[in-house]
Amino acid sequence: MTDYTPTEMMTIAAARALRNGDVCFVGIGMPSAAANLARLTHAPDIVLIYESGTLGTKPSVLPLSIGDGELCETALTTVSVPEMFRYWLQGGRITVGFLGGAQIDRFANLNTTVVGPYDKPKVRLPGGGGAPEIATACGEIFIIMAQSKRSFVDKLDFVTSLGHGEGGDHRERLGVKTKGPTRLMTDLCIFEPDPQSNEMIVTSIHSGVTRAQVTEATGWPVCFAHTVAETPAPTAQELEVLRELHARTARAHGNAA
Amino acid sequence: MSRVMSLEEAVEANVRDGDTVAMEGFTHLIPHAAGHEVIRQRRKRLTLVRMTPDLIYDQLVGMGCAAKMVFSWTGNPGVGSLHRVRDAVENGWPRPLALEEHSHAAMANAYEAGAAGLPCAVFRGYIGADLPKVNPNIKTISCPFTGQSLSAVPALRPDIAIIHAQRADRSGNVLIEGIIGVQKEAVLAAKRSIVTVEEIVDDFGQRSPNACILPSWTVTAIAEVPGGAFPSYAFGYYKRDNAFYTAWDAIARDRDSFAAWMKANVLEKGPEAFAAHSRKRAMAAE
């Protein structure tokens, strides 16, 4: 097997989680790479939607921004942003929302707003964008994030978007009928919610990674499922398609590959 | 009826100190030339409204034009932070910047409510999120028919909306194509509007019967500024200059390099400088 990076493993694990029939609301960055990798490999009919209004887009290179021309040129149709959020997202037409964040907690609540107090932040992050409503309106949520103690925290400074709240049936108590975060893909492992507590627990560890490494990179006392699988290593085809996608993207954006 | 005039005249006549200004364009068709003109005319104490404050508001904030920003996502897309906005928020330089923060769904709904003449927007949002705790303009309302709990935010009614579009015709109608964002809603919600266009044509010619058109009588001023969205893009004219967005990070990181760039490229230039971007990018695209 070819060598691969932890980030490639993470992106490929995330792509594998998407199904051919999904309608996926895609964020910029790693979610976009994963969603397009899925489309170019096992899920050719997946419908990709970006919040700029592009429905059923098939970009040949990854967009730098959420509204690159490539997304519009290759879309089935492009709608206004109010229509996107009202009819398509709030209307319940999306099966999977793909999110990332700066901080995550054990119940997969996400922070992309501030580090430190809101009024006097240590770091001012970009803010929620579409995430607060994506998190509750999509059928389920996949999250992709590189794992470290700084980002996988015991307590969030700010809840930008709801995961499983305080755990258990918290979503239901808030009147939310969608599943919330069902998978969290990192560069070390895959988390899924515990059926009772909805705490994110490790269900699969990437090839060559140890439990100790996972524990060390998590800011809460991480739990492992009864049976923990080993994430299959990337196939040669997955790696080739992903690397070609990144190379095309770098050329298109005027950077050296 | 809209009137065709120079960008200088349009800003002079329609943008006032203390105004609430919405410059919209969701990555696409961002009215950068108009933003530069507002900076050159030294407007002050503006409340800047925009779903995705990026380079255009980094420049206005860094030049001290703004007192407040209403937004739902702020950053240099795919690149990083807006250093001038962060400097204003974290250090009050060159002056303090108040923030009113929403989600995209809230902002989009609020523009639509403004265009629809409603006092507020109602939607299913912010469930389990912390923003309602820090933004008093986010309230809960219960549906009078079902009792469902929903979110409400005030309608956006800017004093002035500024957008960029592909074309206007001789009668002053405006055609917008591609990613249309919230531009139509922003113009219809605002008291006054300025639209910069790539070109003014005799007639729009062949178009879809459902084309996105702002009729002349909904627009205040039109200015022909080819390339006026650079480094954003105009679908059908020129591409987004992604390399410039990346380069902006280093320019804006430092107060002095930012000031030098603004002096050379904004204060000492006029709207006509944008035409070069349009021509160069168009040729590169061929």
Coordinates of C-alpha atoms in Angstrom, one line a residue:
Chain A
M1 CA 0.0 0.0 0.0
T2 CA 1.1 3.5 -0.8
D3 CA 2.0 5.9 2.0
Y4 CA -0.6 8.4 3.0
T5 CA -1.0 11.3 5.4
P6 CA -3.4 11.4 8.4
T7 CA -5.3 14.2 6.7
E8 CA -5.8 12.0 3.6
M9 CA -7.0 9.2 5.8
M10 CA -9.5 11.6 7.5
T11 CA -10.8 12.9 4.2
I12 CA -11.2 9.4 2.8
A13 CA -12.9 8.1 5.9
A14 CA -15.4 11.0 5.7
A15 CA -16.0 10.4 2.0
R16 CA -16.8 6.7 2.7
A17 CA -19.5 7.7 5.1
L18 CA -21.5 9.4 2.3
R19 CA -24.0 7.3 0.4
N20 CA -24.9 7.5 -3.3
G21 CA -28.5 8.7 -2.5
D22 CA -27.5 11.5 -0.1
V23 CA -28.4 15.1 -0.6
C24 CA -25.4 16.8 1.1
F25 CA -25.1 20.3 2.4
V26 CA -21.4 21.0 2.0
G27 CA -19.1 23.4 3.9
I28 CA -15.8 24.8 2.5
G29 CA -12.5 23.1 3.3
M30 CA -12.2 19.5 4.4
P31 CA -16.0 18.8 4.1
S32 CA -15.8 19.9 0.5
A33 CA -12.9 17.7 -0.3
A34 CA -14.6 14.7 1.3
A35 CA -17.9 15.3 -0.4
N36 CA -16.3 15.6 -3.8
L37 CA -14.1 12.6 -3.3
A38 CA -17.3 10.6 -2.6
R39 CA -18.9 11.9 -5.8
L40 CA -15.8 11.0 -7.8
T41 CA -15.6 7.5 -6.3
H42 CA -18.4 5.4 -4.9
A43 CA -21.3 8.0 -4.9
P44 CA -21.5 9.4 -8.4
D45 CA -25.2 10.4 -7.9
I46 CA -24.8 12.2 -4.6
V47 CA -26.4 15.7 -4.7
L48 CA -24.0 18.4 -3.4
I49 CA -25.5 21.7 -2.2
Y50 CA -23.4 24.7 -1.2
E51 CA -25.1 27.5 0.8
S52 CA -24.3 30.0 -2.0
G53 CA -27.4 28.6 -3.7
T54 CA -25.9 25.9 -6.0
L55 CA -28.0 22.8 -6.2
G56 CA -26.5 19.6 -7.6
T57 CA -23.1 21.0 -8.3
K58 CA -20.2 18.9 -9.8
P59 CA -17.1 21.0 -9.5
S60 CA -14.0 19.6 -11.2
V61 CA -11.8 21.6 -8.7
L62 CA -12.4 22.4 -5.1
P63 CA -13.7 25.9 -4.5
L64 CA -11.7 28.3 -2.3
S65 CA -14.8 30.1 -1.3
I66 CA -18.4 28.9 -0.9
G67 CA -19.5 30.8 -4.0
D68 CA -16.7 30.1 -6.6
G69 CA -17.9 30.3 -10.2
E70 CA -17.1 26.7 -10.7
L71 CA -19.9 25.7 -8.4
C72 CA -22.5 27.7 -10.3
E73 CA -21.2 26.7 -13.8
T74 CA -21.5 23.0 -12.9
A75 CA -24.8 23.1 -10.9
L76 CA -28.2 21.8 -12.0
T77 CA -29.6 25.2 -11.0
T78 CA -28.7 28.1 -8.7
V79 CA -31.2 29.6 -6.3
S80 CA -31.1 32.7 -4.2
V81 CA -29.6 32.5 -0.7
P82 CA -32.9 33.1 1.1
E83 CA -34.5 30.3 -1.0
M84 CA -31.6 28.1 -0.1
F85 CA -32.0 28.5 3.6
R86 CA -35.9 28.5 3.6
Y87 CA -37.0 25.9 1.1
W88 CA -34.0 23.6 0.9
L89 CA -32.5 23.6 4.3
Q90 CA -35.4 24.6 6.6
G91 CA -37.8 22.7 4.3
G92 CA -36.0 19.5 5.3
R93 CA -34.7 18.5 1.8
I94 CA -31.1 17.7 3.0
T95 CA -30.1 14.2 4.3
V96 CA -26.6 15.0 5.5
G97 CA -25.0 18.2 6.6
F98 CA -21.2 18.3 6.7
L99 CA -19.6 20.5 9.3
G100 CA -16.2 21.3 10.8
G101 CA -15.2 23.7 13.6
A102 CA -12.5 25.1 15.8
Q103 CA -13.7 23.4 19.0
I104 CA -15.9 20.3 19.7
D105 CA -17.0 18.7 22.9
R106 CA -17.9 15.2 23.8
F107 CA -21.5 15.7 22.6
A108 CA -20.4 17.1 19.3
N109 CA -21.5 20.6 19.9
L110 CA -19.3 22.9 17.9
N111 CA -17.7 26.3 18.4
T112 CA -16.7 28.5 15.4
T113 CA -17.4 31.8 17.1
V114 CA -14.9 32.8 19.8
V115 CA -12.2 31.4 22.1
G116 CA -12.5 33.1 25.5
P117 CA -15.5 35.3 26.6
Y118 CA -17.8 36.5 23.8
D119 CA -17.4 40.2 24.7
K120 CA -13.6 40.1 25.2
P121 CA -12.5 37.2 23.0
K122 CA -9.0 35.8 23.1
V123 CA -9.6 34.8 19.4
R124 CA -12.4 36.0 17.3
L125 CA -13.3 33.2 14.9
P126 CA -15.4 33.6 11.7
G127 CA -18.8 32.9 13.4
G128 CA -21.6 30.4 12.6
G129 CA -22.5 31.2 9.0
G130 CA -25.0 28.5 8.1
A131 CA -24.0 26.1 10.9
P132 CA -26.6 26.9 13.6
E133 CA -29.5 25.9 11.3
I134 CA -27.6 23.2 9.3
A135 CA -27.0 21.4 12.7
T136 CA -30.7 21.0 13.3
A137 CA -32.4 21.0 9.9
C138 CA -30.3 18.2 8.1
G139 CA -31.4 14.6 8.6
E140 CA -28.0 13.9 10.2
I141 CA -24.6 15.6 10.6
F142 CA -21.1 14.4 9.8
I143 CA -18.2 16.3 11.3
I144 CA -14.7 16.3 10.1
M145 CA -11.9 17.8 12.3
A146 CA -8.3 17.2 13.0
Q147 CA -7.9 15.9 16.6
S148 CA -6.0 17.7 19.3
K149 CA -6.4 18.6 23.0
R150 CA -6.9 22.3 21.9
S151 CA -9.8 21.5 19.6
F152 CA -11.4 18.5 21.4
V153 CA -12.2 20.3 24.6
D154 CA -14.0 19.4 27.9
K155 CA -16.1 22.5 27.7
L156 CA -16.8 24.8 24.8
D157 CA -16.3 28.6 25.1
F158 CA -19.4 29.1 23.0
V159 CA -22.0 26.8 21.4
T160 CA -22.2 27.9 17.8
S161 CA -24.2 24.9 16.7
L162 CA -26.0 22.2 18.6
G163 CA -24.8 18.6 18.6
H164 CA -26.3 16.4 21.2
G165 CA -26.5 19.3 23.7
E166 CA -26.0 18.0 27.2
G167 CA -26.4 14.4 25.9
G168 CA -29.2 11.8 26.2
D169 CA -32.5 13.1 24.7
H170 CA -31.5 16.8 24.9
R171 CA -32.2 17.3 21.2
E172 CA -35.7 15.9 21.5
R173 CA -36.4 18.0 24.5
L174 CA -35.5 21.0 22.4
G175 CA -38.1 19.9 19.8
V176 CA -35.5 18.9 17.3
K177 CA -36.5 15.8 15.3
T178 CA -33.3 15.2 13.3
K179 CA -30.5 12.9 14.3
G180 CA -27.7 15.3 14.8
P181 CA -24.0 14.3 14.7
T182 CA -23.9 10.6 13.8
R183 CA -20.2 10.5 12.8
L184 CA -17.1 12.4 13.6
M185 CA -14.1 11.7 11.4
T186 CA -10.7 12.8 12.7
D187 CA -7.1 12.2 11.5
L188 CA -6.8 9.4 14.2
C189 CA -10.2 7.7 14.4
I190 CA -14.0 7.7 13.9
F191 CA -16.4 8.6 16.7
E192 CA -20.1 7.7 16.8
P193 CA -22.7 8.6 19.4
D194 CA -23.3 6.1 22.2
P195 CA -26.9 4.9 21.8
Q196 CA -27.9 5.9 25.3
S197 CA -25.9 8.9 26.4
N198 CA -25.2 10.3 22.8
E199 CA -21.6 11.0 23.9
M200 CA -19.3 10.6 21.0
I201 CA -17.3 7.4 21.5
V202 CA -14.5 5.9 19.4
T203 CA -15.8 3.1 17.1
S204 CA -12.9 2.8 14.7
I205 CA -9.2 3.6 14.9
H206 CA -7.2 4.3 11.8
S207 CA -4.6 1.8 10.8
G208 CA -1.3 2.4 12.7
V209 CA -2.9 4.7 15.4
T210 CA -2.9 3.6 19.0
R211 CA -5.6 4.1 21.7
A212 CA -3.0 6.0 23.7
Q213 CA -2.6 8.5 20.9
V214 CA -6.4 9.0 20.7
T215 CA -6.7 9.5 24.5
E216 CA -3.8 11.9 24.4
A217 CA -5.4 14.1 21.7
T218 CA -8.8 14.3 23.4
G219 CA -9.6 17.0 26.1
W220 CA -12.2 14.8 27.8
P221 CA -11.8 11.3 29.2
V222 CA -12.5 9.5 25.9
C223 CA -14.6 6.3 25.8
F224 CA -14.1 3.5 23.4
A225 CA -16.9 1.3 22.0
H226 CA -17.1 -2.4 23.1
T227 CA -15.7 -3.4 19.8
V228 CA -13.4 -1.0 18.1
A229 CA -12.8 -1.6 14.4
E230 CA -9.6 -0.7 12.5
T231 CA -10.4 1.8 9.7
P232 CA -9.4 0.2 6.4
A233 CA -6.4 2.0 4.9
P234 CA -7.0 4.2 1.9
T235 CA -7.2 2.2 -1.4
A236 CA -4.9 3.1 -4.2
Q237 CA -7.9 4.4 -6.2
E238 CA -9.1 6.6 -3.3
L239 CA -5.7 8.2 -2.9
E240 CA -5.2 8.7 -6.6
V241 CA -8.6 10.5 -7.0
L242 CA -8.1 12.6 -3.9
R243 CA -4.5 13.7 -5.0
E244 CA -5.6 14.5 -8.5
L245 CA -8.5 16.6 -7.1
H246 CA -6.0 18.6 -4.9
A247 CA -3.5 18.9 -7.8
R248 CA -6.2 20.2 -10.2
T249 CA -7.4 22.6 -7.4
A250 CA -3.9 24.0 -6.8
R251 CA -3.4 24.6 -10.5
A252 CA -6.8 26.3 -10.9
H253 CA -6.2 28.6 -7.9
G254 CA -2.8 29.7 -9.2
N255 CA -0.7 27.9 -6.6
A256 CA 2.1 25.4 -7.3
A257 CA 0.7 21.9 -6.9
Chain B
M1 CA -36.5 55.6 -12.1
S2 CA -32.8 54.8 -11.8
R3 CA -30.3 57.4 -13.0
V4 CA -27.1 56.6 -14.7
M5 CA -24.2 58.6 -13.2
S6 CA -20.5 58.3 -12.3
L7 CA -19.7 56.2 -9.2
E8 CA -18.3 59.4 -7.5
E9 CA -21.7 61.1 -8.0
A10 CA -23.7 58.0 -6.9
V11 CA -21.8 57.7 -3.6
E12 CA -21.7 61.4 -3.1
A13 CA -25.5 61.7 -3.4
N14 CA -26.6 58.5 -1.7
V15 CA -24.2 57.4 1.1
R16 CA -24.2 59.6 4.2
D17 CA -22.2 59.5 7.5
G18 CA -24.0 57.3 10.0
D19 CA -25.9 55.4 7.4
T20 CA -26.7 51.7 7.6
V21 CA -25.1 50.3 4.4
A22 CA -25.5 46.9 3.0
M23 CA -22.9 45.9 0.4
E24 CA -24.0 42.4 -0.7
G25 CA -22.8 39.7 -3.1
F26 CA -22.3 36.2 -1.8
T27 CA -18.7 35.7 -2.9
H28 CA -19.8 36.6 -6.4
L29 CA -20.4 40.2 -7.6
I30 CA -19.0 41.9 -4.5
P31 CA -19.1 45.7 -5.1
H32 CA -15.4 46.4 -4.4
A33 CA -15.1 49.5 -6.6
A34 CA -18.1 51.1 -4.8
G35 CA -16.5 50.1 -1.4
H36 CA -13.3 51.9 -2.5
E37 CA -15.3 55.0 -3.5
V38 CA -17.0 55.1 0.0
I39 CA -13.5 55.0 1.5
R40 CA -12.2 57.7 -0.8
Q41 CA -15.1 60.0 0.2
R42 CA -14.2 59.4 3.8
R43 CA -17.6 58.3 5.0
K44 CA -17.8 57.8 8.8
R45 CA -19.7 56.0 11.5
L46 CA -21.4 53.6 9.1
T47 CA -23.2 50.5 10.2
L48 CA -22.0 47.9 7.7
V49 CA -24.4 45.1 7.1
R50 CA -23.4 42.0 5.1
M51 CA -23.8 38.2 5.5
T52 CA -20.2 37.5 4.8
P53 CA -17.9 40.4 5.6
D54 CA -14.7 39.6 3.7
L55 CA -12.0 41.8 2.1
I56 CA -14.5 44.6 1.2
Y57 CA -15.4 45.3 4.9
D58 CA -11.8 44.6 6.1
Q59 CA -10.9 47.6 4.0
L60 CA -13.7 49.8 5.1
V61 CA -13.2 48.9 8.8
G62 CA -9.4 49.3 8.5
M63 CA -9.9 52.8 7.0
G64 CA -12.1 53.8 10.0
C65 CA -15.4 54.1 8.1
A66 CA -17.4 51.9 10.3
A67 CA -18.9 52.0 13.9
K68 CA -20.8 48.7 13.7
M69 CA -20.9 45.6 11.7
V70 CA -24.0 43.3 11.3
F71 CA -23.0 39.9 9.9
S72 CA -23.3 36.1 10.0
W73 CA -19.8 34.9 9.0
T74 CA -16.6 37.0 8.8
G75 CA -13.3 35.9 7.3
N76 CA -11.2 35.6 4.2
P77 CA -12.9 32.5 2.6
G78 CA -10.6 29.6 2.5
V79 CA -7.6 31.7 3.7
G80 CA -8.1 32.9 7.3
S81 CA -9.1 35.8 9.5
L82 CA -9.8 39.4 8.5
H83 CA -6.9 41.1 10.3
R84 CA -8.3 44.6 10.1
V85 CA -11.7 43.6 11.5
R86 CA -9.9 41.6 14.3
D87 CA -7.7 44.6 15.1
A88 CA -10.8 46.8 15.4
V89 CA -12.7 44.3 17.5
E90 CA -9.8 43.2 19.7
N91 CA -7.8 46.5 20.0
G92 CA -10.2 49.3 18.9
W93 CA -7.9 50.2 16.0
P94 CA -8.4 52.6 14.1
R95 CA -11.6 52.8 16.1
P96 CA -13.8 50.4 18.0
L97 CA -16.2 48.2 16.1
A98 CA -19.5 47.0 17.6
L99 CA -20.7 43.6 16.3
E100 CA -24.2 42.3 15.9
E101 CA -24.0 38.7 15.0
H102 CA -26.5 36.4 13.4
S103 CA -26.6 33.1 11.4
H104 CA -26.9 33.0 7.6
A105 CA -30.5 31.9 7.8
A106 CA -31.4 34.8 10.1
M107 CA -29.7 37.4 7.8
A108 CA -31.3 35.9 4.6
N109 CA -34.7 35.9 6.3
A110 CA -34.2 39.4 7.6
Y111 CA -33.4 40.8 4.1
E112 CA -36.4 39.0 2.7
A113 CA -38.6 40.4 5.5
G114 CA -37.3 43.9 4.7
A115 CA -38.1 43.5 1.0
A116 CA -41.5 42.1 1.9
G117 CA -42.3 45.1 4.1
L118 CA -42.6 43.1 7.3
P119 CA -41.2 44.3 10.7
C120 CA -39.5 41.0 11.5
A121 CA -38.5 37.6 10.0
V122 CA -39.7 34.3 11.5
F123 CA -37.9 31.1 11.0
R124 CA -36.8 27.9 12.7
G125 CA -33.4 28.7 13.9
Y126 CA -30.8 29.0 16.6
I127 CA -32.1 25.9 18.5
G128 CA -29.6 25.0 21.3
A129 CA -27.2 27.7 20.1
D130 CA -25.6 30.4 22.2
L131 CA -26.1 33.4 19.9
P132 CA -29.5 34.3 21.3
K133 CA -27.8 34.7 24.7
V134 CA -25.5 37.4 23.4
N135 CA -27.6 39.1 20.8
P136 CA -30.8 40.8 22.2
N137 CA -32.1 41.1 18.6
I138 CA -32.8 37.4 18.5
K139 CA -36.1 36.6 20.1
T140 CA -38.4 33.6 20.3
I141 CA -42.0 33.8 19.0
S142 CA -44.7 31.1 19.2
C143 CA -46.8 30.2 16.2
P144 CA -50.4 31.4 16.8
F145 CA -51.8 28.3 15.1
T146 CA -49.6 25.4 16.3
G147 CA -47.8 26.9 19.3
Q148 CA -44.4 25.9 17.8
S149 CA -41.5 27.9 19.1
L150 CA -39.7 29.8 16.4
S151 CA -37.0 32.5 16.1
A152 CA -37.6 36.1 15.2
V153 CA -35.1 38.8 14.1
P154 CA -35.9 42.4 13.1
A155 CA -36.2 43.0 9.3
L156 CA -33.2 44.5 7.7
R157 CA -34.0 48.0 6.3
P158 CA -30.7 49.5 5.2
D159 CA -30.5 53.2 4.3
I160 CA -28.6 52.1 1.3
A161 CA -27.9 48.9 -0.5
I162 CA -24.9 48.7 -2.8
I163 CA -24.5 45.8 -5.3
H164 CA -22.6 45.0 -8.5
A165 CA -24.3 43.3 -11.5
Q166 CA -23.5 42.2 -15.0
R167 CA -25.6 44.6 -17.0
A168 CA -28.0 47.5 -17.1
D169 CA -30.0 48.5 -20.1
R170 CA -30.6 52.0 -21.5
S171 CA -33.9 52.2 -19.5
G172 CA -32.0 51.5 -16.3
N173 CA -33.1 48.0 -15.6
V174 CA -30.5 45.7 -14.0
L175 CA -29.8 42.0 -14.9
I176 CA -28.0 39.7 -12.3
E177 CA -26.8 36.3 -13.3
G178 CA -25.1 33.3 -11.6
I179 CA -24.9 33.2 -7.8
I180 CA -27.5 35.9 -7.0
G181 CA -27.1 35.7 -3.3
V182 CA -29.3 38.2 -1.4
Q183 CA -28.8 41.2 -3.8
K184 CA -32.4 41.5 -5.0
E185 CA -33.7 41.3 -1.4
A186 CA -31.1 43.8 -0.2
V187 CA -32.0 46.4 -2.9
L188 CA -35.8 46.0 -2.3
A189 CA -35.3 46.2 1.5
A190 CA -33.2 49.4 1.3
K191 CA -34.4 53.0 1.1
R192 CA -31.9 53.8 -1.6
S193 CA -29.6 51.7 -3.8
I194 CA -26.5 52.0 -6.0
V195 CA -25.8 49.3 -8.6
T196 CA -22.4 49.2 -10.4
V197 CA -22.5 47.2 -13.6
E198 CA -19.9 45.6 -15.9
E199 CA -21.6 47.3 -18.9
I200 CA -24.6 49.3 -20.0
V201 CA -26.2 47.7 -23.1
D202 CA -29.0 48.8 -25.5
D203 CA -31.0 45.7 -24.7
F204 CA -30.6 42.6 -22.6
G205 CA -31.4 40.5 -25.7
Q206 CA -32.1 36.8 -25.2
R207 CA -32.7 35.8 -21.6
S208 CA -34.7 33.4 -19.6
P209 CA -38.3 34.7 -18.8
N210 CA -37.4 34.0 -15.2
A211 CA -34.1 36.0 -15.3
C212 CA -33.3 37.9 -12.1
I213 CA -34.0 41.6 -13.0
L214 CA -34.3 44.6 -10.8
P215 CA -36.7 47.0 -12.7
S216 CA -35.4 50.5 -13.2
W217 CA -38.0 52.0 -10.7
T218 CA -36.5 49.9 -7.8
V219 CA -33.0 51.3 -8.2
T220 CA -31.7 54.7 -7.3
A221 CA -28.4 55.0 -9.2
I222 CA -26.5 53.0 -11.7
A223 CA -22.8 53.4 -12.5
E224 CA -20.9 51.6 -15.2
V225 CA -17.7 50.2 -13.6
P226 CA -16.2 47.4 -15.6
G227 CA -14.2 45.1 -13.4
G228 CA -15.9 46.6 -10.4
A229 CA -16.2 43.3 -8.5
F230 CA -12.5 42.5 -8.6
P231 CA -11.0 40.5 -6.8
S232 CA -14.5 38.9 -6.6
Y233 CA -15.9 37.9 -10.0
A234 CA -18.6 38.5 -12.5
F235 CA -20.1 35.4 -14.0
G236 CA -19.7 35.6 -17.7
Y237 CA -17.0 38.3 -17.5
Y238 CA -14.0 37.4 -15.4
K239 CA -13.0 34.9 -12.7
R240 CA -12.5 35.2 -9.0
D241 CA -8.8 36.1 -8.4
N242 CA -8.2 33.5 -5.7
A243 CA -4.5 34.4 -5.6
F244 CA -5.4 38.0 -4.6
Y245 CA -7.5 36.7 -1.7
T246 CA -4.5 34.7 -0.5
A247 CA -2.2 37.6 -1.0
W248 CA -4.5 39.9 1.0
D249 CA -3.7 38.0 4.2
A250 CA -0.1 39.4 4.3
I251 CA -1.2 42.9 3.2
A252 CA -3.8 43.2 5.9
R253 CA -1.8 41.5 8.7
D254 CA 0.2 44.6 9.4
R255 CA -1.2 48.2 9.9
D256 CA 1.5 49.8 7.9
S257 CA 1.4 47.5 4.9
F258 CA -2.4 47.8 4.9
A259 CA -2.2 51.6 4.9
A260 CA 0.4 51.6 2.1
W261 CA -1.7 49.3 0.0
M262 CA -4.8 51.4 0.5
K263 CA -2.9 54.6 -0.3
A264 CA -1.5 53.2 -3.6
N265 CA -4.6 51.2 -4.7
V266 CA -7.6 53.1 -3.4
L267 CA -6.8 56.7 -2.2
E268 CA -4.6 57.5 -5.2
K269 CA -6.8 55.7 -7.8
G270 CA -10.3 56.0 -9.2
P271 CA -13.0 53.5 -10.3
E272 CA -11.5 53.4 -13.8
A273 CA -8.6 51.4 -12.3
F274 CA -10.9 48.4 -12.1
A275 CA -11.3 48.1 -15.9
A276 CA -7.8 46.7 -16.1
H277 CA -8.7 43.8 -13.9
S278 CA -11.7 43.1 -16.1
R279 CA -9.7 43.2 -19.3
K280 CA -6.8 41.2 -17.9
R281 CA -8.9 38.5 -16.3
A282 CA -11.1 38.2 -19.4
M283 CA -8.1 37.7 -21.6
A284 CA -6.6 35.1 -19.2
A285 CA -10.0 33.3 -19.2
E286 CA -9.9 32.9 -23.0

